[in-house]
Coordinates of C-alpha atoms in Angstrom, one line a residue:
M63 CA -122.8 -6.8 -210.0
T64 CA -120.6 -8.4 -212.5
M65 CA -117.0 -9.1 -211.8
K66 CA -116.2 -6.2 -214.3
D67 CA -118.1 -3.7 -212.3
T68 CA -116.9 -5.2 -209.0
L69 CA -113.2 -4.6 -210.2
E70 CA -113.9 -1.1 -211.3
S71 CA -115.7 -0.3 -208.2
I72 CA -112.6 -1.5 -206.2
A73 CA -110.3 0.5 -208.3
S74 CA -112.4 3.5 -207.8
R75 CA -111.9 3.3 -204.0
F76 CA -108.3 4.4 -204.5
A77 CA -107.0 8.0 -205.0
V78 CA -106.7 7.8 -208.5
E79 CA -106.1 10.9 -210.8
G80 CA -109.3 10.4 -212.8
R81 CA -112.2 8.2 -213.5
V82 CA -111.6 4.5 -214.0
A83 CA -112.4 3.3 -217.4
A84 CA -111.4 -0.4 -217.1
V85 CA -109.6 -3.1 -215.2
S86 CA -108.1 -5.8 -217.2
P87 CA -106.0 -9.1 -216.1
L88 CA -102.4 -8.6 -216.0
G89 CA -100.5 -12.1 -216.1
Q90 CA -101.1 -15.3 -214.3
G91 CA -99.6 -14.9 -210.8
F92 CA -99.3 -17.8 -208.5
I93 CA -100.0 -15.9 -205.3
N94 CA -101.9 -12.5 -206.1
R95 CA -104.5 -11.7 -208.8
T96 CA -103.2 -8.5 -210.6
Y97 CA -104.8 -6.2 -212.9
F98 CA -104.1 -3.1 -215.2
V99 CA -106.2 0.1 -214.5
T100 CA -106.8 2.5 -217.3
L101 CA -108.6 5.9 -216.9
E102 CA -110.9 7.8 -219.1
G103 CA -109.1 9.6 -221.7
S104 CA -106.2 7.2 -221.7
D105 CA -105.4 4.0 -223.8
E106 CA -102.3 3.1 -221.6
P107 CA -102.3 1.5 -218.0
V108 CA -102.0 4.0 -215.3
Y109 CA -102.2 1.9 -212.2
I110 CA -101.7 -1.9 -211.1
L111 CA -104.5 -3.4 -208.9
Q112 CA -103.8 -6.5 -206.9
A113 CA -105.5 -8.7 -204.7
K114 CA -103.3 -9.8 -202.0
N115 CA -103.5 -13.4 -200.9
H116 CA -104.2 -13.1 -197.0
L117 CA -103.8 -16.9 -196.7
V118 CA -100.2 -16.7 -197.8
F119 CA -99.7 -13.2 -196.2
P120 CA -101.8 -13.3 -193.0
D121 CA -101.0 -9.8 -192.0
V122 CA -101.5 -7.6 -195.2
P123 CA -101.5 -4.5 -193.3
A124 CA -98.2 -5.1 -191.8
M125 CA -96.8 -6.2 -195.4
M126 CA -98.1 -3.0 -196.9
D127 CA -96.4 -1.0 -194.1
N128 CA -93.2 -2.8 -194.7
I129 CA -93.6 -1.9 -198.5
D130 CA -94.5 1.7 -197.7
R131 CA -91.5 2.5 -195.5
V132 CA -88.9 0.7 -197.8
T133 CA -90.2 2.5 -201.0
R134 CA -90.3 5.9 -199.1
H135 CA -86.7 5.4 -198.2
I136 CA -85.7 4.4 -201.7
K137 CA -87.4 7.4 -203.1
A138 CA -85.4 9.6 -201.0
K139 CA -82.4 8.5 -202.5
T140 CA -83.3 8.2 -206.2
A141 CA -83.3 10.9 -208.8
D142 CA -86.6 9.8 -210.4
P143 CA -88.5 8.5 -207.4
L144 CA -91.7 7.7 -209.4
R145 CA -89.7 5.3 -211.5
E146 CA -86.9 3.8 -209.5
T147 CA -89.1 2.1 -207.1
L148 CA -92.8 1.3 -206.5
T149 CA -95.2 4.1 -205.7
I150 CA -98.2 3.1 -203.6
I151 CA -101.6 4.7 -204.2
P152 CA -103.6 5.1 -201.1
T153 CA -107.2 4.8 -200.8
L154 CA -109.5 7.6 -200.5
E155 CA -109.4 7.6 -196.9
G156 CA -105.6 7.5 -197.0
S157 CA -105.2 3.9 -196.2
L158 CA -102.4 1.6 -197.8
Y159 CA -105.0 -1.1 -198.6
Y160 CA -108.7 -1.7 -199.3
K161 CA -110.5 -4.4 -197.5
D162 CA -113.8 -5.4 -199.3
E163 CA -116.9 -7.1 -197.8
E164 CA -115.9 -10.5 -198.2
G165 CA -112.5 -9.8 -196.4
N166 CA -110.3 -9.7 -199.4
Y167 CA -107.3 -7.0 -199.3
W168 CA -106.6 -4.8 -202.3
A169 CA -103.8 -2.5 -203.0
M170 CA -102.7 -0.3 -205.9
C171 CA -99.4 1.1 -207.1
L172 CA -98.4 3.2 -210.1
Y173 CA -97.8 1.5 -213.2
I174 CA -94.1 2.2 -214.4
K175 CA -94.3 2.7 -218.2
G176 CA -91.8 1.8 -220.8
T177 CA -90.6 -1.1 -218.9
V178 CA -90.2 -4.9 -219.3
S179 CA -89.8 -7.8 -216.9
P180 CA -88.0 -10.9 -218.5
E181 CA -89.8 -14.2 -217.4
R182 CA -86.6 -16.0 -216.9
A183 CA -82.9 -15.5 -217.2
D184 CA -81.5 -18.2 -219.7
T185 CA -78.1 -16.3 -220.7
P186 CA -75.3 -15.0 -218.8
E187 CA -76.1 -11.5 -219.9
L188 CA -79.5 -11.7 -218.2
A189 CA -78.0 -13.2 -215.2
Y190 CA -75.6 -10.2 -214.9
Q191 CA -78.6 -7.9 -215.1
G192 CA -80.5 -10.0 -212.3
G193 CA -77.5 -9.6 -210.2
L194 CA -77.2 -5.9 -210.8
G195 CA -80.9 -5.6 -210.0
L196 CA -80.5 -7.4 -206.6
G197 CA -77.3 -5.5 -205.7
T198 CA -78.9 -2.1 -206.6
F199 CA -81.8 -2.9 -204.4
H200 CA -79.5 -3.9 -201.5
K201 CA -77.5 -0.8 -202.0
L202 CA -80.3 1.5 -201.7
V203 CA -81.4 -0.1 -198.4
S204 CA -78.2 -0.8 -196.9
D205 CA -78.9 2.2 -194.5
F206 CA -82.3 1.4 -193.5
D207 CA -82.3 0.6 -190.0
E208 CA -86.1 0.3 -189.0
P209 CA -87.5 -2.9 -187.9
L210 CA -89.8 -4.7 -190.4
A211 CA -92.7 -7.1 -189.7
E212 CA -92.2 -10.9 -190.3
V213 CA -94.8 -11.3 -193.0
I214 CA -94.1 -14.9 -193.5
R215 CA -93.1 -16.9 -190.4
G216 CA -89.9 -18.8 -190.2
F217 CA -88.9 -17.8 -193.9
H218 CA -85.5 -19.1 -194.6
N219 CA -85.0 -20.0 -190.9
M220 CA -83.3 -23.4 -190.8
R221 CA -84.1 -24.0 -187.2
F222 CA -87.6 -23.4 -188.0
R223 CA -87.6 -25.6 -190.8
F224 CA -85.7 -28.6 -189.1
S225 CA -88.5 -28.2 -186.2
Q226 CA -91.1 -28.7 -189.1
W227 CA -89.1 -31.6 -190.4
D228 CA -88.9 -33.5 -187.2
E229 CA -92.6 -33.0 -186.7
S230 CA -93.4 -34.3 -190.2
L231 CA -91.1 -37.3 -189.7
A232 CA -92.9 -38.2 -186.4
A233 CA -96.2 -37.9 -187.8
D234 CA -95.7 -39.6 -191.1
R235 CA -99.2 -38.5 -192.3
A236 CA -99.0 -40.2 -195.7
G237 CA -97.1 -43.3 -194.4
R238 CA -94.1 -42.7 -196.9
V239 CA -91.3 -42.3 -194.5
K240 CA -90.6 -46.1 -194.8
D241 CA -89.9 -46.0 -198.3
L242 CA -87.5 -42.7 -198.0
A243 CA -84.4 -43.9 -196.3
E244 CA -82.0 -42.4 -198.8
E245 CA -83.8 -39.3 -199.1
I246 CA -84.1 -38.7 -195.5
S247 CA -80.4 -39.2 -195.2
W248 CA -79.6 -36.6 -197.6
I249 CA -81.2 -34.0 -195.0
E250 CA -79.8 -35.8 -191.9
S251 CA -76.2 -35.9 -193.2
R252 CA -76.1 -32.2 -193.8
R253 CA -78.2 -31.0 -190.6
A254 CA -75.1 -29.9 -188.7
Q255 CA -73.6 -27.9 -191.4
M256 CA -76.9 -26.1 -192.3
M257 CA -77.7 -25.3 -188.4
D258 CA -74.0 -24.0 -188.1
F259 CA -74.7 -21.7 -190.9
Q260 CA -78.2 -20.7 -189.3
A261 CA -76.2 -20.1 -186.0
R262 CA -74.1 -17.4 -187.8
I263 CA -77.2 -15.5 -188.7
E264 CA -78.7 -15.6 -185.4
D265 CA -75.5 -14.5 -183.4
G266 CA -75.3 -11.5 -185.8
T267 CA -72.0 -12.9 -187.6
L268 CA -74.0 -12.4 -190.7
P269 CA -75.8 -9.0 -190.1
R270 CA -79.6 -8.6 -190.5
R271 CA -80.5 -6.3 -193.3
V272 CA -83.5 -5.5 -195.6
C273 CA -84.0 -8.5 -198.0
H274 CA -86.2 -8.9 -200.9
N275 CA -86.9 -12.5 -200.6
D276 CA -88.1 -13.3 -204.0
T277 CA -85.1 -12.6 -206.4
K278 CA -86.3 -14.2 -209.5
I279 CA -85.6 -11.9 -212.7
S280 CA -89.2 -11.4 -213.2
N281 CA -89.3 -9.2 -210.0
F282 CA -87.1 -6.6 -211.7
L283 CA -88.1 -3.8 -214.3
F284 CA -85.8 -2.9 -217.2
D285 CA -86.2 0.0 -219.7
A286 CA -88.1 -1.3 -222.8
N287 CA -85.6 0.8 -225.0
D288 CA -82.0 0.4 -223.8
G289 CA -82.6 -2.6 -221.2
S290 CA -81.0 -0.7 -218.5
L291 CA -82.2 -1.5 -214.8
V292 CA -85.2 0.4 -213.6
C293 CA -86.1 -1.1 -210.4
A294 CA -87.2 -4.0 -208.2
I295 CA -90.8 -4.7 -207.8
D296 CA -93.2 -7.2 -206.1
L297 CA -92.1 -6.2 -202.7
D298 CA -94.6 -8.2 -200.7
T299 CA -92.0 -10.6 -199.1
V300 CA -89.6 -7.6 -197.9
M301 CA -88.3 -8.6 -194.6
S302 CA -85.3 -8.2 -192.3
G303 CA -82.7 -11.2 -192.8
S304 CA -79.5 -12.1 -194.2
L305 CA -78.6 -10.8 -197.7
V306 CA -76.8 -14.2 -198.3
N307 CA -80.4 -15.7 -198.3
D308 CA -81.4 -13.5 -201.2
L309 CA -78.2 -14.6 -203.1
G310 CA -78.8 -18.1 -202.4
D311 CA -82.3 -17.8 -203.6
A312 CA -81.2 -16.2 -206.8
Y313 CA -78.4 -18.9 -207.5
R314 CA -81.1 -21.8 -207.0
A315 CA -83.3 -20.2 -209.8
Y316 CA -80.7 -18.6 -212.1
T317 CA -77.9 -21.4 -212.2
N318 CA -80.1 -24.6 -212.6
T319 CA -79.6 -26.0 -216.0
G320 CA -82.9 -28.1 -215.8
A321 CA -86.5 -27.4 -214.5
E322 CA -87.3 -27.3 -210.8
D323 CA -89.2 -30.4 -211.2
E324 CA -86.9 -32.0 -213.9
P325 CA -87.5 -35.9 -213.7
D326 CA -84.3 -36.5 -216.1
L327 CA -81.6 -35.8 -213.4
G328 CA -79.0 -35.9 -216.1
K329 CA -80.3 -32.5 -217.2
V330 CA -79.9 -30.9 -213.9
S331 CA -76.7 -29.2 -212.9
M332 CA -75.3 -25.9 -211.7
S333 CA -74.2 -23.6 -214.6
M334 CA -70.9 -22.1 -213.4
D335 CA -71.1 -19.4 -216.2
M336 CA -74.6 -18.3 -214.7
F337 CA -73.1 -18.4 -211.2
K338 CA -70.2 -16.1 -212.5
A339 CA -72.2 -13.6 -214.4
Y340 CA -74.8 -13.2 -211.4
T341 CA -72.2 -12.7 -209.0
E342 CA -70.4 -10.3 -211.3
G343 CA -73.4 -8.1 -211.6
Y344 CA -74.1 -8.2 -207.9
M345 CA -70.8 -7.2 -206.8
S346 CA -70.5 -4.5 -209.3
V347 CA -72.7 -2.7 -206.9
M348 CA -72.3 -4.3 -203.3
K349 CA -68.7 -5.2 -203.3
D350 CA -67.8 -2.4 -200.9
A351 CA -71.0 -2.6 -198.8
L352 CA -70.7 -6.3 -197.7
T353 CA -68.8 -7.4 -194.5
G354 CA -66.1 -9.8 -194.5
P355 CA -68.4 -12.7 -193.4
E356 CA -71.0 -11.9 -195.8
K357 CA -68.5 -12.1 -198.8
E358 CA -67.0 -15.3 -197.1
N359 CA -70.5 -17.0 -197.1
I360 CA -71.7 -15.9 -200.6
A361 CA -70.9 -19.3 -202.3
F362 CA -72.4 -21.3 -199.4
S363 CA -75.7 -19.4 -199.7
A364 CA -76.4 -21.2 -202.8
L365 CA -76.1 -24.6 -200.9
F366 CA -78.0 -23.3 -198.0
I367 CA -81.0 -22.2 -199.9
T368 CA -81.1 -25.2 -202.4
F369 CA -80.8 -27.5 -199.4
E370 CA -83.7 -25.7 -197.7
Q371 CA -86.0 -26.4 -201.0
V372 CA -84.9 -30.1 -200.8
L373 CA -86.1 -30.3 -197.3
R374 CA -89.4 -28.4 -198.0
F375 CA -90.4 -30.4 -201.2
L376 CA -89.5 -33.7 -199.5
M377 CA -91.3 -32.6 -196.1
D378 CA -94.4 -31.8 -198.1
Y379 CA -94.3 -35.2 -199.6
I380 CA -94.1 -36.7 -196.2
D381 CA -97.0 -34.5 -195.4
G382 CA -99.2 -35.8 -198.1
D383 CA -98.7 -33.0 -200.3
R384 CA -100.6 -30.3 -198.2
Y385 CA -98.5 -27.3 -199.2
Y386 CA -97.3 -27.2 -202.8
R387 CA -99.8 -27.6 -205.8
I388 CA -99.0 -31.0 -207.6
S389 CA -99.8 -32.3 -210.9
R390 CA -99.0 -36.1 -210.1
A391 CA -98.9 -38.1 -207.0
D392 CA -95.0 -38.2 -206.9
H393 CA -94.8 -34.4 -208.0
N394 CA -92.9 -33.5 -204.6
L395 CA -90.6 -36.2 -204.6
V396 CA -89.5 -35.6 -208.2
R397 CA -89.0 -32.0 -207.2
A398 CA -87.0 -32.9 -204.1
R399 CA -84.8 -35.3 -206.1
A400 CA -84.3 -32.7 -208.9
Q401 CA -83.2 -30.0 -206.3
Y402 CA -81.0 -32.5 -204.5
R403 CA -79.1 -33.1 -208.0
L404 CA -78.8 -29.4 -208.1
L405 CA -77.3 -29.3 -204.5
T406 CA -74.9 -31.9 -205.2
S407 CA -73.7 -30.3 -208.4
M408 CA -73.3 -27.1 -206.3
E409 CA -71.3 -29.2 -203.7
E410 CA -69.0 -30.6 -206.6
Q411 CA -68.2 -26.9 -207.8
F412 CA -68.0 -25.2 -204.3
D413 CA -64.2 -24.7 -204.2
A414 CA -64.4 -23.1 -207.5
M415 CA -67.3 -20.9 -206.5
K416 CA -65.5 -19.6 -203.4
A417 CA -62.5 -19.0 -205.5
F418 CA -64.5 -16.9 -208.0
V419 CA -65.9 -14.7 -205.3
R420 CA -62.7 -14.1 -203.7
S421 CA -61.3 -12.8 -207.3
L422 CA -64.0 -10.3 -207.0
C423 CA -63.3 -9.1 -203.5

């Protein structure tokens, strides 16, 4: 059976409204393989078929259950439920996923027509839209109070990350620790500060809520005609956590003036204009829904998540580059240094960041 036949056979396992005509690749996803599905009698895609990476997500059934419950909650609160959130298409047997003979997991959702998804936010206007998108998602799920499965262990959990870090230093698998005294000091000098923030999450000072956990602008759809927000997509990482982690992840991505692996550190800094625009978009929706401690820690969230990424890149370099894909021998070290420069830029502007957030409250 050809790949074309295989994909069409898999697509036909789902409760589509018609006969599958074609399955064609959609984009170049880093984690999941994604495809458009068209039906006989239609030239436009009707569904999205996706192969779920069960190495990244070891419990795909639990992940799909998270997505199903969250999207059902959103649908009950929206005027156009087929457009304002994802719609899962079940299999012919009523399952949320299909598992093929090779053990691969597949899921299908309705294609939301007339939408676009920017690849990156490179203007304050797009940053505002990204903040609006996350704020709208958070607002729609703000009253969702059911437990969600932890589909990625220890995600944004600094206690877990430091446990991994300590093990990596002790093992020194690649023999690189001796040459990293300065970089290791970056991590250790901020350990107490970061663990204090983690403790606020653990003791409930920062409440646990539904988080998206992958807040880049390409995970939001906008109307192709007027540019208005449509909905959040790519909900594989939906889990319970602190909203400030979602914000910190967004700030790390949106505000960086350089590439994540920029070797010229002179090009890396935090753009205050992008920070302000994103925060304005987010707070335009969520201002009244946040607790006092959440508002007080919005600015620090940027430092927290950026620090976590410095730690993870440096830890992978120490481990011998076992997690992140690299294109050269020192790639993870270059990434760690670039993220550290972004972190220090945030620290330099931290007082101004806090003051701006307070001005919106």
